[in-house]
Amino acid sequence: MLKRPLVVRESDLSLLVDLYELAMAQAYWSEGMDDTAVFSLFFRELPDNRNFILACGQQNVVRVIESLAFTDEHIKRLESLNRFQSGFLDWLRGFRFSGSVHAVAEGTPLFPQEPLLEVEGPVAEVQLLESLVMNYVHLESVLASKAVRLTFAAGDRPVVDFGMRRTHGVDAAHRSVRAYRLAGLAGTSNVLAGLDFNMPVYGTMAHSFVQACPDELDAFRAYARLYPGTTLLVDTYDTRTAVRRIIQWLKEEPEVRIGGIRLDSGDLAAEAVDCRNMLDEAGFTDIKIMASGGLNEHKIAKLLSAAAPIDGFGVGTAIGVSNDEPALELAFKMTEYADLPRMKNSPGKQSFPGRKQIYRRLGTDGCITQDVVAGRDEVFDGDPLLKPVMKHGQVPEDAIPTLDDQVRAAEQMIATLPQRFRSLEPLGENPVVISEFLRALQKDTLAKVGGG
């Protein structure tokens, strides 16, 4: 076994496949099966606690696909498995994805049976992409779908990501911030990801600094001196006592600037009320109150329904692992091969054959009224959501917008969600209609393969 780096290198992503994908690729190669296949990435049902999924990563992964290649080192490692013929390994040496991809825009709200993306190309090439594409899109879509719920709960108050330390792996900790930005979060504590994805970076202080100083007020003085306008963590010992000390200190030294205080434990609503009253009575109405500590969208909604005077929220575990719904049952299924429709008919997993398009219809209020999942060549009223982002293995110039443009577009698309879909409670409503053409194609395809 070769010594490996601590993290997966981008140049090694071609090996990030499940074994059966390589095995099937060799079977296609061996049988001379190289016709064009179409695979669709979608989900059949929403998780119990989601009314939609915020699709993320489906365009970003195309950049990964574009650069996939098998090096001599990769081939050597595959040879060690004693499963692959030399001719097939030579085929892998020359592998470059040559197909096309249609995908919805980053940050698009989607519903069951709507493709996040569709991949077309020689069947073995597309098959090799399955697990990589699913893993890539799954992470960002799951975390973005959690993050956007936090923004709904917080309303006009900012939500900041504090989740890096409990996110499942460093790659997830990094790419999650891209998803959070698309979902509308205000910032992150993650310095690398914040810099990479042009997201504001925020941080206050830890209890350890207060504990390490001779006195709590000494810690506050030192931090304020080093970071004017900082936010001070006030619950290391006793929150209300700490705030009273800050007020007295600020009165004695009016040149000191404090931007806010952070509450991280206890009865956040009661503490926020008391702290706000103390600060306002002392004339420090501009000092903001931020809350953190085990928060999720339901706790934030409860705090705001109780009129807690909290100006912003930091959320860690709940967002970093999407702990109420950590998985989305994505499926990557063949829908066409050699110009013929294909489908799966397993119980509970029946799919619709053929290349597809989604038409989104908006009402006079600018909100979604209906989505039509149709055949690729059908035309309906509404905005077509699936757009070409890769042709012949290359990403055309301007096919994928900049992240800043994607964020602005995602904000507009999220704004089209009717209020009922923004509810934190399960709605059980699906605005998707399957076209008659697709239903007829499914029935006809099933009859031809002996299923009906």
Short mmCIF file of C-alpha atoms in Angstrom, two decimals:
data_model
loop_
_atom_site.label_atom_id
_atom_site.label_comp_id
_atom_site.label_asym_id
_atom_site.label_seq_id
_atom_site.Cartn_x
_atom_site.Cartn_y
_atom_site.Cartn_z
CA MET A 1 0.00 0.00 0.00
CA LEU A 2 1.34 3.40 -0.99
CA LYS A 3 1.71 6.15 1.55
CA ARG A 4 -1.22 8.47 1.01
CA PRO A 5 -1.79 12.14 1.90
CA LEU A 6 -4.04 13.06 4.78
CA VAL A 7 -6.68 14.44 2.43
CA VAL A 8 -7.88 13.30 -0.99
CA ARG A 9 -6.00 15.09 -3.74
CA GLU A 10 -8.04 16.48 -6.60
CA SER A 11 -5.78 14.58 -8.99
CA ASP A 12 -6.88 11.30 -7.33
CA LEU A 13 -10.62 11.81 -7.71
CA SER A 14 -10.76 9.50 -10.72
CA LEU A 15 -10.22 6.62 -8.25
CA LEU A 16 -13.03 7.85 -6.01
CA VAL A 17 -15.44 5.28 -7.44
CA ASP A 18 -17.26 2.27 -6.10
CA LEU A 19 -15.71 -0.95 -7.39
CA TYR A 20 -18.81 -1.99 -9.30
CA GLU A 21 -18.53 1.12 -11.48
CA LEU A 22 -15.09 0.08 -12.68
CA ALA A 23 -16.31 -3.50 -13.03
CA MET A 24 -19.28 -2.42 -15.15
CA ALA A 25 -17.11 -0.08 -17.21
CA GLN A 26 -14.87 -3.04 -18.01
CA ALA A 27 -17.95 -5.13 -18.88
CA TYR A 28 -19.20 -2.40 -21.26
CA TRP A 29 -15.72 -2.19 -22.80
CA SER A 30 -15.42 -5.96 -23.09
CA GLU A 31 -18.83 -6.25 -24.78
CA GLY A 32 -18.18 -3.37 -27.14
CA MET A 33 -21.05 -1.39 -25.66
CA ASP A 34 -20.15 2.22 -26.29
CA ASP A 35 -23.45 3.81 -27.30
CA THR A 36 -24.64 7.03 -25.69
CA ALA A 37 -26.38 6.72 -22.34
CA VAL A 38 -28.34 9.27 -20.36
CA PHE A 39 -28.30 9.17 -16.55
CA SER A 40 -30.50 11.38 -14.38
CA LEU A 41 -29.72 12.51 -10.81
CA PHE A 42 -32.91 13.02 -8.78
CA PHE A 43 -34.72 12.07 -5.58
CA ARG A 44 -38.05 10.30 -5.36
CA GLU A 45 -39.19 11.58 -1.96
CA LEU A 46 -38.40 14.48 0.32
CA PRO A 47 -36.90 13.82 3.75
CA ASP A 48 -39.58 13.99 6.47
CA ASN A 49 -38.49 17.43 7.69
CA ARG A 50 -37.99 19.16 4.37
CA ASN A 51 -40.52 20.82 2.09
CA PHE A 52 -38.01 21.21 -0.74
CA ILE A 53 -34.33 20.62 -1.43
CA LEU A 54 -31.98 23.46 -2.25
CA ALA A 55 -29.92 21.91 -5.03
CA CYS A 56 -26.22 22.75 -4.77
CA GLY A 57 -23.05 21.32 -6.24
CA GLN A 58 -24.54 20.07 -9.51
CA GLN A 59 -22.80 22.71 -11.62
CA ASN A 60 -19.70 22.88 -9.47
CA VAL A 61 -19.03 19.15 -9.93
CA VAL A 62 -18.79 19.66 -13.69
CA ARG A 63 -15.41 21.33 -13.17
CA VAL A 64 -14.29 18.16 -11.39
CA ILE A 65 -15.56 15.95 -14.21
CA GLU A 66 -13.71 18.06 -16.76
CA SER A 67 -10.34 17.33 -15.16
CA LEU A 68 -10.74 13.61 -14.38
CA ALA A 69 -7.91 11.40 -15.66
CA PHE A 70 -6.17 8.16 -14.69
CA THR A 71 -2.42 8.52 -14.14
CA ASP A 72 0.21 5.79 -14.40
CA GLU A 73 0.16 5.60 -10.61
CA HIS A 74 -3.61 5.06 -10.64
CA ILE A 75 -3.28 2.26 -13.21
CA LYS A 76 -0.56 0.61 -11.13
CA ARG A 77 -2.78 0.65 -8.07
CA LEU A 78 -5.69 -0.79 -10.04
CA GLU A 79 -3.45 -3.55 -11.35
CA SER A 80 -2.85 -4.61 -7.76
CA LEU A 81 -6.53 -5.57 -7.45
CA ASN A 82 -6.08 -8.33 -10.06
CA ARG A 83 -9.54 -7.63 -11.48
CA PHE A 84 -8.93 -5.71 -14.68
CA GLN A 85 -7.67 -6.71 -18.10
CA SER A 86 -4.66 -4.91 -19.57
CA GLY A 87 -6.71 -3.65 -22.51
CA PHE A 88 -9.25 -2.07 -20.19
CA LEU A 89 -6.50 -0.46 -18.14
CA ASP A 90 -5.14 1.00 -21.38
CA TRP A 91 -8.63 2.37 -22.04
CA LEU A 92 -8.57 4.00 -18.61
CA ARG A 93 -5.19 5.58 -19.39
CA GLY A 94 -6.84 7.45 -22.23
CA PHE A 95 -10.01 8.30 -20.32
CA ARG A 96 -11.33 11.83 -20.56
CA PHE A 97 -15.03 12.39 -20.17
CA SER A 98 -16.38 13.25 -23.63
CA GLY A 99 -20.07 13.73 -22.88
CA SER A 100 -22.45 16.49 -21.93
CA VAL A 101 -24.21 17.65 -18.77
CA HIS A 102 -27.44 19.57 -18.27
CA ALA A 103 -27.99 20.95 -14.76
CA VAL A 104 -30.24 23.30 -12.83
CA ALA A 105 -28.66 26.46 -11.43
CA GLU A 106 -26.89 26.38 -8.09
CA GLY A 107 -29.32 27.20 -5.28
CA THR A 108 -32.46 26.05 -7.10
CA PRO A 109 -35.31 24.83 -4.87
CA LEU A 110 -36.37 21.41 -6.17
CA PHE A 111 -39.01 18.79 -5.46
CA PRO A 112 -39.35 15.00 -5.98
CA GLN A 113 -38.72 13.56 -9.46
CA GLU A 114 -36.97 16.71 -10.67
CA PRO A 115 -33.48 16.10 -12.08
CA LEU A 116 -30.68 18.08 -10.46
CA LEU A 117 -28.62 17.17 -13.48
CA GLU A 118 -28.53 14.79 -16.44
CA VAL A 119 -25.33 13.32 -17.86
CA GLU A 120 -25.04 12.08 -21.45
CA GLY A 121 -22.10 10.25 -22.98
CA PRO A 122 -20.62 6.84 -23.80
CA VAL A 123 -22.12 4.50 -21.25
CA ALA A 124 -18.88 3.39 -19.59
CA GLU A 125 -17.73 6.99 -19.21
CA VAL A 126 -20.96 8.06 -17.54
CA GLN A 127 -21.04 4.99 -15.29
CA LEU A 128 -17.64 5.91 -13.85
CA LEU A 129 -19.03 9.25 -12.64
CA GLU A 130 -21.90 7.88 -10.55
CA SER A 131 -20.56 7.82 -6.99
CA LEU A 132 -18.38 10.88 -7.38
CA VAL A 133 -21.25 12.98 -8.70
CA MET A 134 -23.68 11.70 -6.08
CA ASN A 135 -21.25 12.30 -3.21
CA TYR A 136 -20.41 15.77 -4.42
CA VAL A 137 -23.96 16.95 -4.97
CA HIS A 138 -25.38 15.19 -1.91
CA LEU A 139 -23.18 17.03 0.58
CA GLU A 140 -23.87 20.53 -0.63
CA SER A 141 -27.59 19.95 -1.25
CA VAL A 142 -28.16 18.45 2.21
CA LEU A 143 -26.30 21.23 4.01
CA ALA A 144 -27.77 24.05 1.91
CA SER A 145 -31.26 22.69 2.54
CA LYS A 146 -30.62 22.84 6.28
CA ALA A 147 -29.02 26.27 6.12
CA VAL A 148 -31.86 27.91 4.24
CA ARG A 149 -34.31 26.80 6.94
CA LEU A 150 -32.20 28.66 9.49
CA THR A 151 -32.50 31.83 7.43
CA PHE A 152 -36.27 31.38 7.27
CA ALA A 153 -36.43 31.04 11.06
CA ALA A 154 -34.16 34.03 11.70
CA GLY A 155 -35.94 36.37 9.29
CA ASP A 156 -33.94 39.58 8.91
CA ARG A 157 -31.41 38.57 11.57
CA PRO A 158 -28.07 37.19 10.34
CA VAL A 159 -27.07 33.55 10.84
CA VAL A 160 -23.38 32.64 10.98
CA ASP A 161 -21.90 29.18 10.46
CA PHE A 162 -19.99 27.85 13.49
CA GLY A 163 -20.10 24.21 12.36
CA MET A 164 -16.61 23.37 11.13
CA ARG A 165 -15.42 21.45 14.18
CA ARG A 166 -18.24 18.91 13.98
CA THR A 167 -18.66 18.65 10.23
CA HIS A 168 -17.90 15.17 8.90
CA GLY A 169 -14.41 15.67 7.47
CA VAL A 170 -12.29 18.54 6.28
CA ASP A 171 -13.58 18.42 2.70
CA ALA A 172 -17.13 18.78 4.01
CA ALA A 173 -16.07 21.58 6.35
CA HIS A 174 -14.63 23.45 3.39
CA ARG A 175 -17.30 22.90 0.73
CA SER A 176 -20.16 23.37 3.19
CA VAL A 177 -19.41 27.09 3.32
CA ARG A 178 -20.05 27.40 -0.40
CA ALA A 179 -23.46 25.79 0.17
CA TYR A 180 -24.18 28.07 3.14
CA ARG A 181 -23.42 31.13 1.07
CA LEU A 182 -25.82 30.00 -1.64
CA ALA A 183 -28.44 29.36 1.06
CA GLY A 184 -28.16 32.91 2.38
CA LEU A 185 -26.09 32.66 5.55
CA ALA A 186 -24.35 35.87 6.58
CA GLY A 187 -20.91 34.47 7.36
CA THR A 188 -18.74 31.69 8.67
CA SER A 189 -16.11 31.09 11.32
CA ASN A 190 -14.15 28.96 8.81
CA VAL A 191 -11.24 31.10 7.66
CA LEU A 192 -10.02 29.03 4.68
CA ALA A 193 -13.49 28.48 3.25
CA GLY A 194 -14.53 32.06 3.92
CA LEU A 195 -11.54 33.34 1.97
CA ASP A 196 -11.97 30.78 -0.81
CA PHE A 197 -15.68 31.42 -1.28
CA ASN A 198 -15.67 35.17 -0.59
CA MET A 199 -17.86 34.86 2.49
CA PRO A 200 -17.48 37.18 5.52
CA VAL A 201 -15.49 35.57 8.33
CA TYR A 202 -16.65 36.09 11.91
CA GLY A 203 -15.38 35.05 15.30
CA THR A 204 -15.49 36.26 18.88
CA MET A 205 -13.56 34.55 21.67
CA ALA A 206 -13.60 31.27 23.58
CA HIS A 207 -14.20 30.64 27.24
CA SER A 208 -10.59 29.47 27.52
CA PHE A 209 -9.26 33.01 27.06
CA VAL A 210 -11.45 34.27 29.88
CA GLN A 211 -10.42 31.33 32.05
CA ALA A 212 -6.73 31.86 31.34
CA CYS A 213 -6.77 35.54 32.35
CA PRO A 214 -6.48 36.59 36.00
CA ASP A 215 -9.95 38.14 35.92
CA GLU A 216 -12.89 38.15 33.52
CA LEU A 217 -12.70 41.88 33.07
CA ASP A 218 -8.98 41.62 32.34
CA ALA A 219 -9.87 39.29 29.47
CA PHE A 220 -12.46 41.72 28.13
CA ARG A 221 -10.04 44.66 28.36
CA ALA A 222 -7.30 42.79 26.53
CA TYR A 223 -9.61 41.63 23.77
CA ALA A 224 -11.19 45.04 23.26
CA ARG A 225 -7.76 46.65 23.16
CA LEU A 226 -6.57 44.20 20.50
CA TYR A 227 -9.85 44.05 18.54
CA PRO A 228 -11.80 47.33 18.77
CA GLY A 229 -15.52 46.79 18.22
CA THR A 230 -15.26 43.12 19.17
CA THR A 231 -18.01 40.87 20.51
CA LEU A 232 -17.39 39.61 24.05
CA LEU A 233 -18.41 36.18 25.33
CA VAL A 234 -20.15 36.86 28.63
CA ASP A 235 -21.33 33.49 30.00
CA THR A 236 -18.07 31.94 31.25
CA TYR A 237 -19.09 32.48 34.88
CA ASP A 238 -22.27 34.52 35.28
CA THR A 239 -23.78 36.34 32.34
CA ARG A 240 -25.54 39.17 34.13
CA THR A 241 -22.56 39.90 36.38
CA ALA A 242 -20.31 40.02 33.34
CA VAL A 243 -22.59 42.51 31.60
CA ARG A 244 -22.78 44.72 34.68
CA ARG A 245 -18.97 44.76 34.79
CA ILE A 246 -18.79 45.67 31.10
CA ILE A 247 -21.24 48.54 31.62
CA GLN A 248 -19.25 49.95 34.54
CA TRP A 249 -15.98 49.60 32.58
CA LEU A 250 -17.41 51.34 29.50
CA LYS A 251 -18.69 54.21 31.62
CA GLU A 252 -15.22 54.62 33.14
CA GLU A 253 -13.50 54.35 29.76
CA PRO A 254 -15.90 55.84 27.15
CA GLU A 255 -13.24 55.63 24.43
CA VAL A 256 -13.49 51.81 24.42
CA ARG A 257 -15.62 50.37 21.61
CA ILE A 258 -17.60 47.14 22.06
CA GLY A 259 -19.69 45.85 19.16
CA GLY A 260 -21.66 43.19 20.96
CA ILE A 261 -21.94 40.45 23.52
CA ARG A 262 -22.49 36.74 22.88
CA LEU A 263 -24.70 34.44 24.92
CA ASP A 264 -23.75 30.78 24.61
CA SER A 265 -25.66 28.96 27.35
CA GLY A 266 -28.56 29.08 29.77
CA ASP A 267 -32.02 30.49 29.13
CA LEU A 268 -31.09 32.55 26.11
CA ALA A 269 -34.40 34.39 25.90
CA ALA A 270 -34.39 35.46 29.57
CA GLU A 271 -30.72 36.37 29.50
CA ALA A 272 -31.14 38.38 26.30
CA VAL A 273 -34.01 40.36 27.83
CA ASP A 274 -32.08 41.13 31.01
CA CYS A 275 -28.88 42.02 29.15
CA ARG A 276 -30.73 44.22 26.67
CA ASN A 277 -32.47 46.06 29.49
CA MET A 278 -29.19 46.61 31.36
CA LEU A 279 -27.38 47.84 28.27
CA ASP A 280 -30.22 50.13 27.16
CA GLU A 281 -30.68 51.65 30.63
CA ALA A 282 -26.96 52.41 30.67
CA GLY A 283 -27.20 54.08 27.27
CA PHE A 284 -25.43 51.36 25.28
CA THR A 285 -28.24 50.76 22.85
CA ASP A 286 -25.83 50.15 19.98
CA ILE A 287 -24.24 47.07 21.57
CA LYS A 288 -25.76 44.03 19.89
CA ILE A 289 -26.59 40.65 21.35
CA MET A 290 -25.61 37.48 19.54
CA ALA A 291 -26.70 33.99 20.61
CA SER A 292 -25.16 30.58 20.06
CA GLY A 293 -25.01 27.23 21.80
CA GLY A 294 -26.94 24.24 20.43
CA LEU A 295 -29.22 26.32 18.23
CA ASN A 296 -31.30 25.07 15.30
CA GLU A 297 -34.13 26.57 13.26
CA HIS A 298 -36.82 25.54 15.76
CA LYS A 299 -34.98 27.06 18.72
CA ILE A 300 -34.35 30.25 16.78
CA ALA A 301 -38.02 30.48 15.82
CA LYS A 302 -39.01 29.93 19.46
CA LEU A 303 -36.64 32.66 20.65
CA LEU A 304 -38.00 35.15 18.17
CA SER A 305 -41.62 34.23 18.86
CA ALA A 306 -40.85 35.06 22.50
CA ALA A 307 -39.59 38.48 21.33
CA ALA A 308 -36.06 37.75 22.58
CA PRO A 309 -33.94 40.82 21.71
CA ILE A 310 -31.27 38.85 19.84
CA ASP A 311 -29.59 40.45 16.85
CA GLY A 312 -27.90 37.42 15.28
CA PHE A 313 -27.27 33.72 15.66
CA GLY A 314 -24.29 31.39 15.45
CA VAL A 315 -25.17 27.80 14.60
CA GLY A 316 -22.78 24.86 14.85
CA THR A 317 -23.66 21.20 15.09
CA ALA A 318 -27.18 21.44 13.67
CA ILE A 319 -25.94 22.96 10.45
CA GLY A 320 -22.59 21.21 10.15
CA VAL A 321 -24.15 17.74 10.08
CA SER A 322 -27.77 18.60 9.22
CA ASN A 323 -28.61 16.51 12.26
CA ASP A 324 -32.36 16.22 11.73
CA GLU A 325 -32.07 15.09 8.08
CA PRO A 326 -28.46 14.14 7.33
CA ALA A 327 -29.20 12.22 4.14
CA LEU A 328 -31.04 12.67 0.86
CA GLU A 329 -31.91 9.53 -1.09
CA LEU A 330 -30.41 10.66 -4.37
CA ALA A 331 -30.63 8.27 -7.32
CA PHE A 332 -28.46 8.24 -10.45
CA LYS A 333 -30.40 6.18 -12.96
CA MET A 334 -30.09 5.34 -16.64
CA THR A 335 -33.01 6.81 -18.56
CA GLU A 336 -31.83 6.21 -22.14
CA TYR A 337 -29.30 4.01 -23.95
CA ALA A 338 -28.60 3.66 -27.66
CA ASP A 339 -31.44 6.09 -28.41
CA LEU A 340 -33.98 3.91 -26.59
CA PRO A 341 -35.75 4.84 -23.32
CA ARG A 342 -34.70 2.87 -20.24
CA MET A 343 -36.20 2.68 -16.76
CA LYS A 344 -36.20 0.92 -13.43
CA ASN A 345 -39.39 -0.68 -12.16
CA SER A 346 -38.42 -2.02 -8.73
CA PRO A 347 -41.14 -1.66 -6.07
CA GLY A 348 -41.06 1.89 -4.71
CA LYS A 349 -38.24 2.82 -7.07
CA GLN A 350 -39.92 3.19 -10.43
CA SER A 351 -38.30 5.83 -12.63
CA PHE A 352 -39.33 7.84 -15.68
CA PRO A 353 -37.38 7.13 -18.88
CA GLY A 354 -35.99 9.61 -21.38
CA ARG A 355 -34.14 12.93 -21.33
CA LYS A 356 -35.97 15.57 -19.34
CA GLN A 357 -36.64 19.24 -18.79
CA ILE A 358 -38.29 21.06 -15.88
CA TYR A 359 -40.60 23.99 -16.56
CA ARG A 360 -41.22 26.26 -13.57
CA ARG A 361 -44.40 28.30 -13.57
CA LEU A 362 -44.74 31.40 -11.39
CA GLY A 363 -47.91 33.17 -10.34
CA THR A 364 -48.67 36.87 -10.51
CA ASP A 365 -47.03 37.20 -7.09
CA GLY A 366 -43.78 35.83 -8.48
CA CYS A 367 -44.04 32.59 -6.51
CA ILE A 368 -43.99 29.00 -7.76
CA THR A 369 -47.38 27.63 -8.72
CA GLN A 370 -46.37 24.47 -10.56
CA ASP A 371 -43.40 22.57 -11.95
CA VAL A 372 -43.79 20.38 -15.02
CA VAL A 373 -41.29 17.56 -15.51
CA ALA A 374 -41.36 16.93 -19.25
CA GLY A 375 -39.42 15.30 -22.02
CA ARG A 376 -36.35 17.22 -23.16
CA ASP A 377 -37.97 18.19 -26.46
CA GLU A 378 -41.36 19.14 -25.02
CA VAL A 379 -42.27 22.80 -24.67
CA PHE A 380 -44.42 24.19 -21.86
CA ASP A 381 -45.14 27.58 -20.41
CA GLY A 382 -42.66 28.53 -17.72
CA ASP A 383 -38.91 28.81 -17.28
CA PRO A 384 -36.81 25.79 -18.32
CA LEU A 385 -34.51 24.95 -15.42
CA LEU A 386 -32.06 22.43 -16.91
CA LYS A 387 -29.35 24.20 -18.91
CA PRO A 388 -26.28 22.80 -20.71
CA VAL A 389 -23.14 23.26 -18.60
CA MET A 390 -20.84 20.82 -20.41
CA LYS A 391 -20.54 19.84 -24.07
CA HIS A 392 -18.17 17.20 -25.45
CA GLY A 393 -16.34 17.00 -22.15
CA GLN A 394 -15.66 20.74 -21.94
CA VAL A 395 -17.35 23.54 -19.99
CA PRO A 396 -18.31 26.24 -22.51
CA GLU A 397 -17.23 29.77 -21.71
CA ASP A 398 -19.80 31.53 -19.51
CA ALA A 399 -21.83 28.31 -19.08
CA ILE A 400 -21.31 28.45 -15.32
CA PRO A 401 -21.67 31.87 -13.65
CA THR A 402 -19.29 33.17 -11.02
CA LEU A 403 -20.10 32.28 -7.43
CA ASP A 404 -21.18 35.86 -6.72
CA ASP A 405 -23.64 35.69 -9.62
CA GLN A 406 -24.83 32.27 -8.47
CA VAL A 407 -25.49 33.64 -4.99
CA ARG A 408 -27.58 36.50 -6.38
CA ALA A 409 -29.53 34.10 -8.60
CA ALA A 410 -30.09 31.69 -5.71
CA GLU A 411 -31.50 34.52 -3.60
CA GLN A 412 -33.99 35.30 -6.35
CA MET A 413 -34.98 31.65 -6.77
CA ILE A 414 -35.46 31.15 -3.03
CA ALA A 415 -37.67 34.23 -3.05
CA THR A 416 -40.04 32.44 -5.46
CA LEU A 417 -40.95 29.84 -2.80
CA PRO A 418 -44.52 30.33 -1.57
CA GLN A 419 -44.72 31.03 2.13
CA ARG A 420 -46.12 27.60 2.90
CA PHE A 421 -42.95 25.92 1.62
CA ARG A 422 -40.89 28.04 4.02
CA SER A 423 -42.64 26.47 6.99
CA LEU A 424 -40.45 24.58 9.44
CA GLU A 425 -43.15 21.94 9.72
CA PRO A 426 -43.71 19.23 7.10
CA LEU A 427 -46.10 20.38 4.42
CA GLY A 428 -46.76 17.17 2.51
CA GLU A 429 -47.39 19.11 -0.70
CA ASN A 430 -45.68 18.61 -4.03
CA PRO A 431 -46.13 21.13 -6.89
CA VAL A 432 -44.68 18.75 -9.50
CA VAL A 433 -46.69 17.49 -12.48
CA ILE A 434 -45.31 14.78 -14.77
CA SER A 435 -46.13 15.38 -18.42
CA GLU A 436 -48.45 13.01 -20.24
CA PHE A 437 -45.64 12.27 -22.70
CA LEU A 438 -43.37 11.00 -19.91
CA ARG A 439 -46.15 8.93 -18.37
CA ALA A 440 -46.95 7.37 -21.74
CA LEU A 441 -43.25 6.76 -22.39
CA GLN A 442 -42.93 5.04 -19.03
CA LYS A 443 -45.90 2.79 -19.75
CA ASP A 444 -44.65 1.94 -23.23
CA THR A 445 -41.12 1.26 -22.03
CA LEU A 446 -42.34 -0.97 -19.23
CA ALA A 447 -44.43 -2.98 -21.68
CA LYS A 448 -41.46 -3.48 -24.02
CA VAL A 449 -39.19 -4.84 -21.30
CA GLY A 450 -41.87 -7.27 -20.12
CA GLY A 451 -42.99 -5.47 -17.01
CA GLY A 452 -46.56 -4.91 -18.03
#
